[in-house]
mmCIF file of C-alpha atoms in Angstrom:
data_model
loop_
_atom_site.group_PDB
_atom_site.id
_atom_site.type_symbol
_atom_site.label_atom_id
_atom_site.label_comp_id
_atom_site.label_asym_id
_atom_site.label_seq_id
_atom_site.Cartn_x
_atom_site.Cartn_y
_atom_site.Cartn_z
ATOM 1 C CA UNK M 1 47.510 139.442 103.425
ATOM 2 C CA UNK M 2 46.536 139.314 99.434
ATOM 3 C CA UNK M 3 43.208 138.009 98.270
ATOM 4 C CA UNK M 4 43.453 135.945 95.635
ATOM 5 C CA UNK M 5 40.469 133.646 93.646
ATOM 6 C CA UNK M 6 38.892 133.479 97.318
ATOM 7 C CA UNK M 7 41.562 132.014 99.683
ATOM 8 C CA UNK M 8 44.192 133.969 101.943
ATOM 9 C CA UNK M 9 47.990 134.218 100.820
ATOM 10 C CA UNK M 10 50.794 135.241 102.942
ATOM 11 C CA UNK M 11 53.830 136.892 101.079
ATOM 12 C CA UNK M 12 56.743 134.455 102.154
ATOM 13 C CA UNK M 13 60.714 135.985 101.275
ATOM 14 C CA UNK M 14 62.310 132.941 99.312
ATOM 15 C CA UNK M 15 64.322 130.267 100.649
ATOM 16 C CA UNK M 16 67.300 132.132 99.426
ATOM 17 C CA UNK M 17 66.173 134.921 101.511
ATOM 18 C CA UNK M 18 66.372 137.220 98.419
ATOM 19 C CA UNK M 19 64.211 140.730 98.844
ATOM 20 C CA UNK M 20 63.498 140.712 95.105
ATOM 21 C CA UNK M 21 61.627 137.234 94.610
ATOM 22 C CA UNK M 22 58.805 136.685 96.589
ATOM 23 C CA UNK M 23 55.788 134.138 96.426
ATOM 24 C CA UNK M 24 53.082 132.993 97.948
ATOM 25 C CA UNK M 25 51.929 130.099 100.046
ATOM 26 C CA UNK M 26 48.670 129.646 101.342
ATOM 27 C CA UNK M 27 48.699 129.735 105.049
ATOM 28 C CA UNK M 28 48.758 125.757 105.498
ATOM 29 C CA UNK M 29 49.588 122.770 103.941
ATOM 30 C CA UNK M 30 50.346 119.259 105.456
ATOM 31 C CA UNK M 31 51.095 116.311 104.191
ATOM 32 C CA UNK M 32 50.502 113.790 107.644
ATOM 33 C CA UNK M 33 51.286 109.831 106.419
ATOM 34 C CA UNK M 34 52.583 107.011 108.627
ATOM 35 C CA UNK M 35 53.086 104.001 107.890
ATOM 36 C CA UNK M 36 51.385 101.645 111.170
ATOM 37 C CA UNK M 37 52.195 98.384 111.595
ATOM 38 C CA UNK M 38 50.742 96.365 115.334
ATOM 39 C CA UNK M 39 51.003 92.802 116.055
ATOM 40 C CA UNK M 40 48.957 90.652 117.761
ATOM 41 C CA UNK M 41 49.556 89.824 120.926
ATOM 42 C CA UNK M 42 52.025 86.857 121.461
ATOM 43 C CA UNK M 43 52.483 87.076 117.887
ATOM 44 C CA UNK M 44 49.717 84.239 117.522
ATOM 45 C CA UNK M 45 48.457 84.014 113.958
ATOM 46 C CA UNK M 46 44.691 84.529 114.652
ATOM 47 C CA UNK M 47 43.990 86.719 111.673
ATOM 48 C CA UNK M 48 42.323 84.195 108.954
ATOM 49 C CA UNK M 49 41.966 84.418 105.334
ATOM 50 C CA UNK M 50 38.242 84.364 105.806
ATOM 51 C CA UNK M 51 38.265 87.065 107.843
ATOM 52 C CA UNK M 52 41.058 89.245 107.066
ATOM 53 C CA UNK M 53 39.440 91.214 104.068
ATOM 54 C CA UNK M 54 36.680 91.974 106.701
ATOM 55 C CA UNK M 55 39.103 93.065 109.637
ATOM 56 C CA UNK M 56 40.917 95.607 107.026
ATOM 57 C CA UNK M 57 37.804 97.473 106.118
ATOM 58 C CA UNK M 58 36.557 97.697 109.583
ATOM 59 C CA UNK M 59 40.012 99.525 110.185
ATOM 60 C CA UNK M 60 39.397 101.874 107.426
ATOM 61 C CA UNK M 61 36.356 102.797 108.601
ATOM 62 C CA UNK M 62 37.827 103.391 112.026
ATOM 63 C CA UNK M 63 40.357 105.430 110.335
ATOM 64 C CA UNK M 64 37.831 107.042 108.555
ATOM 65 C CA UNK M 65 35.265 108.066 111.637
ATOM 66 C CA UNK M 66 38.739 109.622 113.536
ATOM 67 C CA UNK M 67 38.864 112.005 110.729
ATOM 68 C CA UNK M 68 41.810 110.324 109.031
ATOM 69 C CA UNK M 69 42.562 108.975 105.242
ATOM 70 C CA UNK M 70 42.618 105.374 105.053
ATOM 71 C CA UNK M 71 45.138 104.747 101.701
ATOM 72 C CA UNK M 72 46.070 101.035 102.271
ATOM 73 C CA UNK M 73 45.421 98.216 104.358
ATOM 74 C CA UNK M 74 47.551 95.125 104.234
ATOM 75 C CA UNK M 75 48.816 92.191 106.696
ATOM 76 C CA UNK M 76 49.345 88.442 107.570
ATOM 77 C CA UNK M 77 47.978 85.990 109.902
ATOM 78 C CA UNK M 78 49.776 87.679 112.960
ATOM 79 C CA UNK M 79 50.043 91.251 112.195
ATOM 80 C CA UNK M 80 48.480 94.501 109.806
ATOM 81 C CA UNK M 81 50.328 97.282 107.624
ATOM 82 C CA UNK M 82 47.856 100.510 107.548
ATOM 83 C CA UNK M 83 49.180 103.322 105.076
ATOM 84 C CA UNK M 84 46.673 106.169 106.654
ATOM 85 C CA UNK M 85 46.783 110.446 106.274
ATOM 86 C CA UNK M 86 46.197 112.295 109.326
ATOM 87 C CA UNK M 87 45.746 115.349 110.536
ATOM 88 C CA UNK M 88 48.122 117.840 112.427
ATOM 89 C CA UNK M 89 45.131 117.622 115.389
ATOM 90 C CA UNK M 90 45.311 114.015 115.720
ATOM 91 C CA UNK M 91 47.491 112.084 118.253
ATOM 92 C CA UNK M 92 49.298 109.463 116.959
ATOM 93 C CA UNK M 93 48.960 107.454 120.032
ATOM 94 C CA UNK M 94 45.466 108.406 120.647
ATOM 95 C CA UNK M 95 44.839 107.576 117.137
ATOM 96 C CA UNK M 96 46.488 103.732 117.495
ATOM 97 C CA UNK M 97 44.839 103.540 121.072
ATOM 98 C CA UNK M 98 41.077 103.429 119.412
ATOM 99 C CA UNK M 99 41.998 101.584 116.696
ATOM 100 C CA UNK M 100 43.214 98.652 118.281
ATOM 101 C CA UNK M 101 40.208 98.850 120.900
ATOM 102 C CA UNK M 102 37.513 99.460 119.083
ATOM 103 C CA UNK M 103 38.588 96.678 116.078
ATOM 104 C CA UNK M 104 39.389 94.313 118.913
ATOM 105 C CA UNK M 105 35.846 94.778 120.124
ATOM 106 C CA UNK M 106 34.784 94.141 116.337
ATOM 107 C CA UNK M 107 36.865 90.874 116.268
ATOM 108 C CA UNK M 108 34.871 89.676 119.579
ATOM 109 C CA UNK M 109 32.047 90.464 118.384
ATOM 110 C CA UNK M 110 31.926 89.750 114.794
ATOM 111 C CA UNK M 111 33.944 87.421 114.198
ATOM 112 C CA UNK M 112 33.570 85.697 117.383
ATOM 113 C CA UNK M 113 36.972 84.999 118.500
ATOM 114 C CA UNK M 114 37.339 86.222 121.766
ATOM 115 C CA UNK M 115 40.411 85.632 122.834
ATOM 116 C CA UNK M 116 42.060 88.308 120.228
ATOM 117 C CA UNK M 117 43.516 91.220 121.247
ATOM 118 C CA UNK M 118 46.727 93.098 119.547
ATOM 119 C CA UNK M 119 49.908 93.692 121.103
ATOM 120 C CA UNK M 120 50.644 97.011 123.187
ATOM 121 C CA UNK M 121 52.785 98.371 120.661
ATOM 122 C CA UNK M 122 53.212 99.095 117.400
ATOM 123 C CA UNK M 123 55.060 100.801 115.126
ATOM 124 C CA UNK M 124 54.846 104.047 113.026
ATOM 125 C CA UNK M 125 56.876 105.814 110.451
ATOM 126 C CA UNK M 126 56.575 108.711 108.454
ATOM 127 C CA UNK M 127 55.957 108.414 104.986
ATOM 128 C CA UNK M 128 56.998 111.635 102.332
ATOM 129 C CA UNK M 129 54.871 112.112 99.558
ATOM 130 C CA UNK M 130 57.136 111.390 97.382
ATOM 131 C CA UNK M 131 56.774 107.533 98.889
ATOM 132 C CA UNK M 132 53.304 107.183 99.355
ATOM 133 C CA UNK M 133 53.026 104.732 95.578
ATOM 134 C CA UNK M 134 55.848 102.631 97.166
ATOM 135 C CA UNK M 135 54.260 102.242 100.725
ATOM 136 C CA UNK M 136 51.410 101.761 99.031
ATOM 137 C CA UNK M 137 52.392 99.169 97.038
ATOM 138 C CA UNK M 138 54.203 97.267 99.796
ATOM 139 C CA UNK M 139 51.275 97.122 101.894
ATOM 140 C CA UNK M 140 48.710 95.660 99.150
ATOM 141 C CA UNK M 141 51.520 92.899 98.658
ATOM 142 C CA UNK M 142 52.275 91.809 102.007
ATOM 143 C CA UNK M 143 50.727 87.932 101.641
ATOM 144 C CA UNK M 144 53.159 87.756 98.582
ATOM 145 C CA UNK M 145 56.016 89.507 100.502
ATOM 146 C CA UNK M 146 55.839 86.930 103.393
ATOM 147 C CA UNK M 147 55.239 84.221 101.324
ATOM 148 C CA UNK M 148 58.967 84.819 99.651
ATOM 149 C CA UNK M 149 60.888 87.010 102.338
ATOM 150 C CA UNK M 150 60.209 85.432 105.689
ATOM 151 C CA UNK M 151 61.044 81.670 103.860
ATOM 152 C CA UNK M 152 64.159 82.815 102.669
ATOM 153 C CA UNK M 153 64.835 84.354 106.543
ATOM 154 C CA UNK M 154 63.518 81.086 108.047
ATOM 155 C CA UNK M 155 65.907 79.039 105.463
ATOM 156 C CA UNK M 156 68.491 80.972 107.011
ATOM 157 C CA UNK M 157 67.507 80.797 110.510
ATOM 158 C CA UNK M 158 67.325 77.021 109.630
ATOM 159 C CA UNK M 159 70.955 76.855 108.325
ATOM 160 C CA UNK M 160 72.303 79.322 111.109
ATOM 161 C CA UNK M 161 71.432 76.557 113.805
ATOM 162 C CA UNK M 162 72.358 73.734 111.769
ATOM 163 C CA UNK M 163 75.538 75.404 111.433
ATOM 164 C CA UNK M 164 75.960 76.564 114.882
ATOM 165 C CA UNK M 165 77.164 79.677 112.970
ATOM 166 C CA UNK M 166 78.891 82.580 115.511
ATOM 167 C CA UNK M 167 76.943 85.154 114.082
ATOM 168 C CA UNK M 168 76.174 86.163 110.397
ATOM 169 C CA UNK M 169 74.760 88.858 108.757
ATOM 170 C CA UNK M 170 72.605 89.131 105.581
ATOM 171 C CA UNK M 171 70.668 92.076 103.564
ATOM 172 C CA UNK M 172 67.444 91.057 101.893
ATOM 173 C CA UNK M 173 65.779 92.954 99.202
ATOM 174 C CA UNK M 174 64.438 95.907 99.607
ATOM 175 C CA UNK M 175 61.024 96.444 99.603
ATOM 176 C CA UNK M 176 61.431 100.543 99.138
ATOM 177 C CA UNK M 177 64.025 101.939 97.522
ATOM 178 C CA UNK M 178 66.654 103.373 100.085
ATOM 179 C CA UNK M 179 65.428 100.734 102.490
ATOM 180 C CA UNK M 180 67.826 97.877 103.548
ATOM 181 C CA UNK M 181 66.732 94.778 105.568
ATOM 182 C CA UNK M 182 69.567 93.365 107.566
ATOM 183 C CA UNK M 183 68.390 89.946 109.708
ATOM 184 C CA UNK M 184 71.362 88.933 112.589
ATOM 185 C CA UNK M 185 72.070 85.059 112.563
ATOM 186 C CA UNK M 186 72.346 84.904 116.553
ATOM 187 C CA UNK M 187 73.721 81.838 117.601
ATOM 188 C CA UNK M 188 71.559 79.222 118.948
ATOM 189 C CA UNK M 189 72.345 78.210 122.489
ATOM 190 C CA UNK M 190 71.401 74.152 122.796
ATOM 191 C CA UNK M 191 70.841 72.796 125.883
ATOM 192 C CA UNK M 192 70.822 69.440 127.104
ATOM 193 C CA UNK M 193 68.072 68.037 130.051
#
């Protein structure tokens, strides 16, 4: 171990595995950030404008008091986006677990709807640094992404049944680069009673 300006160094062998070049790293460095995204439950669109702005810094803070990095907070009427930094300690599961409780609680009791509650899932996806702006971006936007996206999907659902189409398939924009959305036309089955 080297001393240098205060903090310990470890001499690493390049990724080459060269003897002659050698650098160093300080003993740890993470860079923890998942993209969350829950529903609520039955996918019932509970989550008002009036309250929404309210709901997403109450799950900041929550984020906040489990020792994590709130970076962006985002969603729609019947789910939330959280762009969040964690660290290597934390759980994910543990960490969505007391989210969803303790904002749940919030909603009951601050807002005063009592029948909320999210949905047991959710999902989570690493984000690289290198992303972070993009995710970041996609999550402030998500009233303007629905707005546009899920009409055109809903057009098509729409023209799918009208059609009694076998089966189609269509890519939407992306909202990150390298990201494709693909949406199945499944047929729909009409029944008669």
């Amino acid at each position: 171990m080297e001393r240098t300006t205060g903090r310990r160094y470890k001499r690493v062998v390049s990724p080459s595995g060269a003897q002659d070049k050698t650098f160093l790293m300080s003993s740890t460095h993470l860079s923890l950030h998942y993209h969350l995204v829950f529903r609520t439950k039955n996918h019932e669109s509970v989550i008002t404008s009036v309250w929404r702005d309210r709901l997403h810094a109450y799950l900041g803070g929550v984020i906040r008091t489990l020792g994590g990095a709130p970076e962006a907070i985002g969603g729609v009427a019947d789910h939330v986006h959280l762009l969040v930094g964690l660290r290597a300690t934390h759980t994910l599961a543990d960490v969505l677990r007391e989210l969803k409780s303790v904002s749940s609680k919030w909603v009951h009791e601050e807002v005063g709807v009592c029948s909320f509650s999210w949905q047991e899932g959710y999902g989570a996806f690493a984000v690289s640094a290198s992303q972070l702006e993009n995710a970041r971006c996609y999550i402030q936007q998500q009233d303007e992404h629905h707005r546009t996206h899920m009409r055109n999907i809903w057009r098509c659902f729409s023209a799918a049944e009208s059609n009694s189409m076998s089966g189609t398939c269509e890519a939407f924009p992306n909202p990150w680069p390298g990201l494709l959305i693909i949406v199945w036309h499944c047929p729909v089955v009409r029944t008669t009673g």
